Amino acid sequence: MRTTHTFSVSNSTRFKKKLLIWSNSFSDAIFLDSNDHKDKYGSFDALLAVDSDSFLSTNSNSFEDLKQYHSKTKDWLFGYLSYDLKNELEDLKSNNYDGLSFPRLYFFRPRKLIILKGDTAQFLYLDPIKQECKDDFKEICSIAPKLFYKRAIKKDIRIKLRIHKDAYFDKAKQFLRHIHRGDIYEANFCQEFYAVDTHIDPIATYFKLNKISETPFATLLKMENKFLISASPERYLKKMGNTIISQPIKGTAGRSKNKEDDLILKKALEEDPKERAENIMITDLVRNDLSKLALKGSVKVEELCKVYTFRQVHQMITTIKAQVEETEDPIEIIKASFPMGSMTGAPKIAAMQIIEDLEETKRGLYSGAVGYFAPNGDFDFNVVIRSILYDANKKYVSFSVGSAITAKSDPEKEYQECLLKAKAMRKVLESD
C-alpha cells in the first residue's frame, strides 16, 4: 500500500529540474515529462519514480514474466519494452551488432513516486517509508539547479555512422525492390550513429536535449549504469479504463525561423501525397492490430493525418481509439500491437524480416516503448525515438533514426529526413 502526501509547488518548471537532480542519487529512476503540451489523454505534467522495491529484467519469456509480476505487485510499475520482444511474438530474430546490450524487458516497482500536476506535487510512498515524504520534499526544494548546470558535457565526442551514405542508398534501393515485387508496402529503415570510449553526463545531456526539443513524451531512464535520454514526440499506446488510444507518427518536415516560411513547410507536409500515404498505411496497420482484442466495431480513427508542430520539426499524427473488455489483461493488449506499426511497416512481419536483413544494428530499446502500468491496469507508453542510449560501463553512446520507405520514396530525401531527425541529438552531443 502507498501513502499520499500533497504539497504545493510555486514554480513547477523549476521543481521538475530539482526532481531530476535529486533522482541522480538512486540507481533506478525514471522521469517522464509532458513539457506542458496540452494532451487530451494526458494524466500528469511530469512524474518521477525512484528507488526500486523490486524489479523484473528478462531476455526470454518476457511477456509471461511481466504478466505474473504485474499481477503479483498490483502496484505502479515503470520500465520499458524493447523492439526485440518481436522475437517472442513471431518467428523472428535479432542478430545484428549490439553495442549496448540492454535487457529485452525491464520494469521496477518504485518505493517513491512523485506526480506533478500544475502547482501540486503528490508524493506516493510505500507505507514502510511514508515518513520520508516531508524530508524528501524539503531536500528537493533546497536544490539549486543553477549550480548543476555548470557541469559540462564532454566536447570531444566523435559521432560515427554505422551505415555511410552510399551504403544507405544501396539498402534503400533494396527496400524499394522488395516493395516493387509486392513483398511489403512500407518499411521503417533505421540507421545508428554512435561514439565509443565516451563519457557523458546523462542528466546534463537530458537538460540540453529537452531544452531544444520540448516534446510531450520526454524521458530520462536510469538503470544503474544504463541510460535512456529521450525527446520522443510519439505515444505508442495508452489504456484508460476500457479505452485504448494509439497515436502513430508518420510524416516529418523541418521548421524555419521565418514564420511565413514555417507555415509553408507545415502546409506542404499536410498536403504531401507521399507522407499522407505513409501515415494512412500505418493507420490501417494499427487499426488491424487493435481490432485483435477490441470490441467489435469499436476501432475508430479520431483524427487522421493531423500535423502538429514541435520545436525541431512538424509531425503528421493520427489518433486511433478502440474499446476493450474491462477484464482484458493489459499485457495482452500490448502483445496484440507490439512492436508499433510506425517503427515496423506493412505487412508487419514481412517488414520486420527485411528490416533485420538490411539494417546493421540491433535496435534493442530504440523503437521500443517506455512508460508505466498503474495499479488499476491502465498504462501509457511512448515510442523510443529521438533518443540517446548510453552504457556508462562500456562508454558507448548511441542514437538511431529512421524513415519510412514506400514505393514513392526518393533515397536522397529519405537520407535527408534521417539527418533532420538526428540533428537535435547530434547537436547536444557534439556542441558545448
PDB file of C-alpha atoms in Angstrom, residues 258-414:
ATOM      1  CA  ASN A 258      10.770  32.693 -40.602  1.00  0.00           C
ATOM      2  CA  LYS A 259       7.101  32.466 -39.606  1.00  0.00           C
ATOM      3  CA  GLU A 260       5.721  32.590 -43.147  1.00  0.00           C
ATOM      4  CA  ASP A 261       8.202  30.015 -44.445  1.00  0.00           C
ATOM      5  CA  ASP A 262       7.409  27.794 -41.458  1.00  0.00           C
ATOM      6  CA  LEU A 263       3.695  27.864 -42.290  1.00  0.00           C
ATOM      7  CA  ILE A 264       4.530  26.950 -45.894  1.00  0.00           C
ATOM      8  CA  LEU A 265       6.548  23.958 -44.676  1.00  0.00           C
ATOM      9  CA  LYS A 266       3.705  22.863 -42.425  1.00  0.00           C
ATOM     10  CA  LYS A 267       1.091  23.178 -45.192  1.00  0.00           C
ATOM     11  CA  ALA A 268       3.335  21.307 -47.631  1.00  0.00           C
ATOM     12  CA  LEU A 269       3.540  18.418 -45.153  1.00  0.00           C
ATOM     13  CA  GLU A 270      -0.239  18.438 -44.683  1.00  0.00           C
ATOM     14  CA  GLU A 271      -0.745  18.116 -48.432  1.00  0.00           C
ATOM     15  CA  ASP A 272       2.191  15.845 -49.331  1.00  0.00           C
ATOM     16  CA  PRO A 273       0.696  12.730 -51.003  1.00  0.00           C
ATOM     17  CA  LYS A 274       3.689  10.538 -50.159  1.00  0.00           C
ATOM     18  CA  GLU A 275       3.666  11.500 -46.463  1.00  0.00           C
ATOM     19  CA  ARG A 276      -0.114  11.056 -46.238  1.00  0.00           C
ATOM     20  CA  ALA A 277       0.144   7.651 -47.905  1.00  0.00           C
ATOM     21  CA  GLU A 278       2.802   6.623 -45.339  1.00  0.00           C
ATOM     22  CA  ASN A 279       0.591   7.693 -42.475  1.00  0.00           C
ATOM     23  CA  ILE A 280      -2.566   6.058 -43.817  1.00  0.00           C
ATOM     24  CA  MET A 281      -0.804   2.731 -44.418  1.00  0.00           C
ATOM     25  CA  ILE A 282       0.393   2.646 -40.814  1.00  0.00           C
ATOM     26  CA  THR A 283      -3.025   3.797 -39.599  1.00  0.00           C
ATOM     27  CA  ASP A 284      -4.560   0.757 -41.310  1.00  0.00           C
ATOM     28  CA  LEU A 285      -1.930  -1.471 -39.709  1.00  0.00           C
ATOM     29  CA  VAL A 286      -2.634  -0.056 -36.221  1.00  0.00           C
ATOM     30  CA  ARG A 287      -6.394  -0.413 -36.740  1.00  0.00           C
ATOM     31  CA  ASN A 288      -5.842  -4.053 -37.631  1.00  0.00           C
ATOM     32  CA  ASP A 289      -3.607  -4.614 -34.576  1.00  0.00           C
ATOM     33  CA  LEU A 290      -6.094  -3.030 -32.180  1.00  0.00           C
ATOM     34  CA  SER A 291      -9.003  -4.972 -33.691  1.00  0.00           C
ATOM     35  CA  LYS A 292      -7.442  -8.246 -32.480  1.00  0.00           C
ATOM     36  CA  LEU A 293      -8.696  -7.546 -28.952  1.00  0.00           C
ATOM     37  CA  ALA A 294     -11.097  -4.616 -29.420  1.00  0.00           C
ATOM     38  CA  LEU A 295     -14.850  -4.894 -29.049  1.00  0.00           C
ATOM     39  CA  LYS A 296     -16.466  -5.391 -32.440  1.00  0.00           C
ATOM     40  CA  GLY A 297     -16.960  -2.134 -34.327  1.00  0.00           C
ATOM     41  CA  SER A 298     -15.172  -0.020 -31.705  1.00  0.00           C
ATOM     42  CA  VAL A 299     -11.955   0.794 -33.601  1.00  0.00           C
ATOM     43  CA  LYS A 300     -12.263   4.399 -34.789  1.00  0.00           C
ATOM     44  CA  VAL A 301      -9.903   6.940 -36.333  1.00  0.00           C
ATOM     45  CA  GLU A 302     -10.451  10.045 -34.220  1.00  0.00           C
ATOM     46  CA  GLU A 303      -8.033  12.287 -36.122  1.00  0.00           C
ATOM     47  CA  LEU A 304      -6.318  11.449 -39.437  1.00  0.00           C
ATOM     48  CA  CYS A 305      -3.024  12.936 -40.659  1.00  0.00           C
ATOM     49  CA  LYS A 306      -3.149  15.963 -38.342  1.00  0.00           C
ATOM     50  CA  VAL A 307       0.076  17.998 -38.429  1.00  0.00           C
ATOM     51  CA  TYR A 308       1.438  19.131 -35.052  1.00  0.00           C
ATOM     52  CA  THR A 309       4.339  21.493 -34.517  1.00  0.00           C
ATOM     53  CA  PHE A 310       7.289  20.826 -32.202  1.00  0.00           C
ATOM     54  CA  ARG A 311      10.453  22.827 -31.528  1.00  0.00           C
ATOM     55  CA  GLN A 312      12.549  20.987 -34.134  1.00  0.00           C
ATOM     56  CA  VAL A 313      10.040  19.604 -36.644  1.00  0.00           C
ATOM     57  CA  HIS A 314       6.444  19.395 -37.873  1.00  0.00           C
ATOM     58  CA  GLN A 315       4.931  15.893 -37.463  1.00  0.00           C
ATOM     59  CA  MET A 316       1.902  14.189 -39.014  1.00  0.00           C
ATOM     60  CA  ILE A 317      -0.021  12.285 -36.318  1.00  0.00           C
ATOM     61  CA  THR A 318      -3.104  10.079 -36.437  1.00  0.00           C
ATOM     62  CA  THR A 319      -5.175   9.182 -33.362  1.00  0.00           C
ATOM     63  CA  ILE A 320      -6.906   5.793 -33.249  1.00  0.00           C
ATOM     64  CA  LYS A 321      -9.223   4.704 -30.426  1.00  0.00           C
ATOM     65  CA  ALA A 322     -10.827   1.394 -29.517  1.00  0.00           C
ATOM     66  CA  GLN A 323     -12.753  -0.227 -26.685  1.00  0.00           C
ATOM     67  CA  VAL A 324     -11.762  -3.469 -24.948  1.00  0.00           C
ATOM     68  CA  GLU A 325     -13.427  -5.681 -22.382  1.00  0.00           C
ATOM     69  CA  GLU A 326     -12.851  -4.399 -18.860  1.00  0.00           C
ATOM     70  CA  THR A 327     -11.457  -7.830 -17.957  1.00  0.00           C
ATOM     71  CA  GLU A 328      -8.858  -7.802 -20.761  1.00  0.00           C
ATOM     72  CA  ASP A 329      -5.326  -8.239 -19.415  1.00  0.00           C
ATOM     73  CA  PRO A 330      -3.215  -5.109 -20.109  1.00  0.00           C
ATOM     74  CA  ILE A 331      -0.179  -7.138 -21.171  1.00  0.00           C
ATOM     75  CA  GLU A 332      -2.276  -8.992 -23.739  1.00  0.00           C
ATOM     76  CA  ILE A 333      -3.398  -5.636 -25.154  1.00  0.00           C
ATOM     77  CA  ILE A 334       0.243  -4.647 -25.657  1.00  0.00           C
ATOM     78  CA  LYS A 335       1.144  -8.006 -27.195  1.00  0.00           C
ATOM     79  CA  ALA A 336      -1.567  -7.559 -29.822  1.00  0.00           C
ATOM     80  CA  SER A 337       0.053  -4.421 -31.253  1.00  0.00           C
ATOM     81  CA  PHE A 338       3.758  -4.733 -30.437  1.00  0.00           C
ATOM     82  CA  PRO A 339       6.101  -3.590 -31.934  1.00  0.00           C
ATOM     83  CA  MET A 340       4.279  -0.456 -33.019  1.00  0.00           C
ATOM     84  CA  GLY A 341       3.399  -0.090 -36.688  1.00  0.00           C
ATOM     85  CA  SER A 342       5.147   3.269 -37.091  1.00  0.00           C
ATOM     86  CA  MET A 343       8.533   1.591 -36.437  1.00  0.00           C
ATOM     87  CA  THR A 344       7.996  -1.572 -38.495  1.00  0.00           C
ATOM     88  CA  GLY A 345       5.997  -1.441 -41.718  1.00  0.00           C
ATOM     89  CA  ALA A 346       3.288  -3.250 -43.620  1.00  0.00           C
ATOM     90  CA  PRO A 347       2.703  -6.133 -43.675  1.00  0.00           C
ATOM     91  CA  LYS A 348       4.347  -6.084 -40.266  1.00  0.00           C
ATOM     92  CA  ILE A 349       6.052  -9.485 -40.083  1.00  0.00           C
ATOM     93  CA  ALA A 350       7.460  -9.342 -43.610  1.00  0.00           C
ATOM     94  CA  ALA A 351       8.695  -5.794 -42.984  1.00  0.00           C
ATOM     95  CA  MET A 352      10.465  -6.844 -39.760  1.00  0.00           C
ATOM     96  CA  GLN A 353      12.180  -9.730 -41.576  1.00  0.00           C
ATOM     97  CA  ILE A 354      13.520  -7.415 -44.274  1.00  0.00           C
ATOM     98  CA  ILE A 355      14.499  -4.786 -41.687  1.00  0.00           C
ATOM     99  CA  GLU A 356      16.600  -7.399 -39.886  1.00  0.00           C
ATOM    100  CA  ASP A 357      18.341  -8.343 -43.137  1.00  0.00           C
ATOM    101  CA  LEU A 358      19.163  -4.799 -44.267  1.00  0.00           C
ATOM    102  CA  GLU A 359      19.831  -2.855 -41.068  1.00  0.00           C
ATOM    103  CA  GLU A 360      23.285  -3.054 -39.462  1.00  0.00           C
ATOM    104  CA  THR A 361      22.404  -2.637 -35.767  1.00  0.00           C
ATOM    105  CA  LYS A 362      20.206  -4.487 -33.312  1.00  0.00           C
ATOM    106  CA  ARG A 363      17.551  -1.969 -32.329  1.00  0.00           C
ATOM    107  CA  GLY A 364      17.189  -3.004 -28.698  1.00  0.00           C
ATOM    108  CA  LEU A 365      15.437  -0.277 -26.726  1.00  0.00           C
ATOM    109  CA  TYR A 366      15.368   2.048 -29.733  1.00  0.00           C
ATOM    110  CA  SER A 367      11.891   1.836 -31.357  1.00  0.00           C
ATOM    111  CA  GLY A 368      10.643   0.032 -28.285  1.00  0.00           C
ATOM    112  CA  ALA A 369       8.459   1.716 -25.657  1.00  0.00           C
ATOM    113  CA  VAL A 370       8.939   3.315 -22.226  1.00  0.00           C
ATOM    114  CA  GLY A 371       6.168   4.007 -19.740  1.00  0.00           C
ATOM    115  CA  TYR A 372       4.195   2.646 -16.823  1.00  0.00           C
ATOM    116  CA  PHE A 373       1.386   0.456 -15.542  1.00  0.00           C
ATOM    117  CA  ALA A 374      -0.929   1.959 -12.899  1.00  0.00           C
ATOM    118  CA  PRO A 375      -2.358  -0.198 -10.074  1.00  0.00           C
ATOM    119  CA  ASN A 376      -5.762  -0.376 -11.826  1.00  0.00           C
ATOM    120  CA  GLY A 377      -4.249  -1.820 -15.029  1.00  0.00           C
ATOM    121  CA  ASP A 378      -4.193   1.425 -17.006  1.00  0.00           C
ATOM    122  CA  PHE A 379      -0.956   2.180 -18.815  1.00  0.00           C
ATOM    123  CA  ASP A 380       0.775   4.703 -21.075  1.00  0.00           C
ATOM    124  CA  PHE A 381       3.831   4.093 -23.273  1.00  0.00           C
ATOM    125  CA  ASN A 382       5.769   6.278 -25.678  1.00  0.00           C
ATOM    126  CA  VAL A 383       7.766   5.250 -28.742  1.00  0.00           C
ATOM    127  CA  VAL A 384      11.529   5.345 -28.153  1.00  0.00           C
ATOM    128  CA  ILE A 385      12.661   7.679 -30.944  1.00  0.00           C
ATOM    129  CA  ARG A 386      14.744  10.893 -30.925  1.00  0.00           C
ATOM    130  CA  SER A 387      16.656   9.263 -28.093  1.00  0.00           C
ATOM    131  CA  ILE A 388      20.216   8.812 -26.854  1.00  0.00           C
ATOM    132  CA  LEU A 389      21.170   5.478 -25.292  1.00  0.00           C
ATOM    133  CA  TYR A 390      24.232   5.258 -23.073  1.00  0.00           C
ATOM    134  CA  ASP A 391      26.107   2.482 -21.308  1.00  0.00           C
ATOM    135  CA  ALA A 392      28.459   4.117 -18.811  1.00  0.00           C
ATOM    136  CA  ASN A 393      30.421   0.906 -18.195  1.00  0.00           C
ATOM    137  CA  LYS A 394      31.071   0.313 -21.887  1.00  0.00           C
ATOM    138  CA  LYS A 395      31.483   4.066 -22.543  1.00  0.00           C
ATOM    139  CA  TYR A 396      29.219   3.603 -25.561  1.00  0.00           C
ATOM    140  CA  VAL A 397      26.782   6.255 -26.782  1.00  0.00           C
ATOM    141  CA  SER A 398      24.195   5.516 -29.450  1.00  0.00           C
ATOM    142  CA  PHE A 399      21.260   7.152 -31.184  1.00  0.00           C
ATOM    143  CA  SER A 400      19.330   5.874 -34.184  1.00  0.00           C
ATOM    144  CA  VAL A 401      16.992   7.491 -36.668  1.00  0.00           C
ATOM    145  CA  GLY A 402      14.821   6.165 -39.455  1.00  0.00           C
ATOM    146  CA  SER A 403      12.328   6.952 -42.155  1.00  0.00           C
ATOM    147  CA  ALA A 404       9.572   5.086 -43.934  1.00  0.00           C
ATOM    148  CA  ILE A 405      10.424   3.618 -47.328  1.00  0.00           C
ATOM    149  CA  THR A 406       7.439   3.419 -49.678  1.00  0.00           C
ATOM    150  CA  ALA A 407       7.028   2.992 -53.445  1.00  0.00           C
ATOM    151  CA  LYS A 408       7.299   6.775 -53.869  1.00  0.00           C
ATOM    152  CA  SER A 409      10.451   7.155 -51.776  1.00  0.00           C
ATOM    153  CA  ASP A 410      13.488   9.005 -53.065  1.00  0.00           C
ATOM    154  CA  PRO A 411      16.586   7.612 -51.252  1.00  0.00           C
ATOM    155  CA  GLU A 412      18.188  11.073 -51.144  1.00  0.00           C
ATOM    156  CA  LYS A 413      15.116  12.600 -49.474  1.00  0.00           C
ATOM    157  CA  GLU A 414      14.876   9.698 -47.014  1.00  0.00           C
TER     158      GLU A 414
END
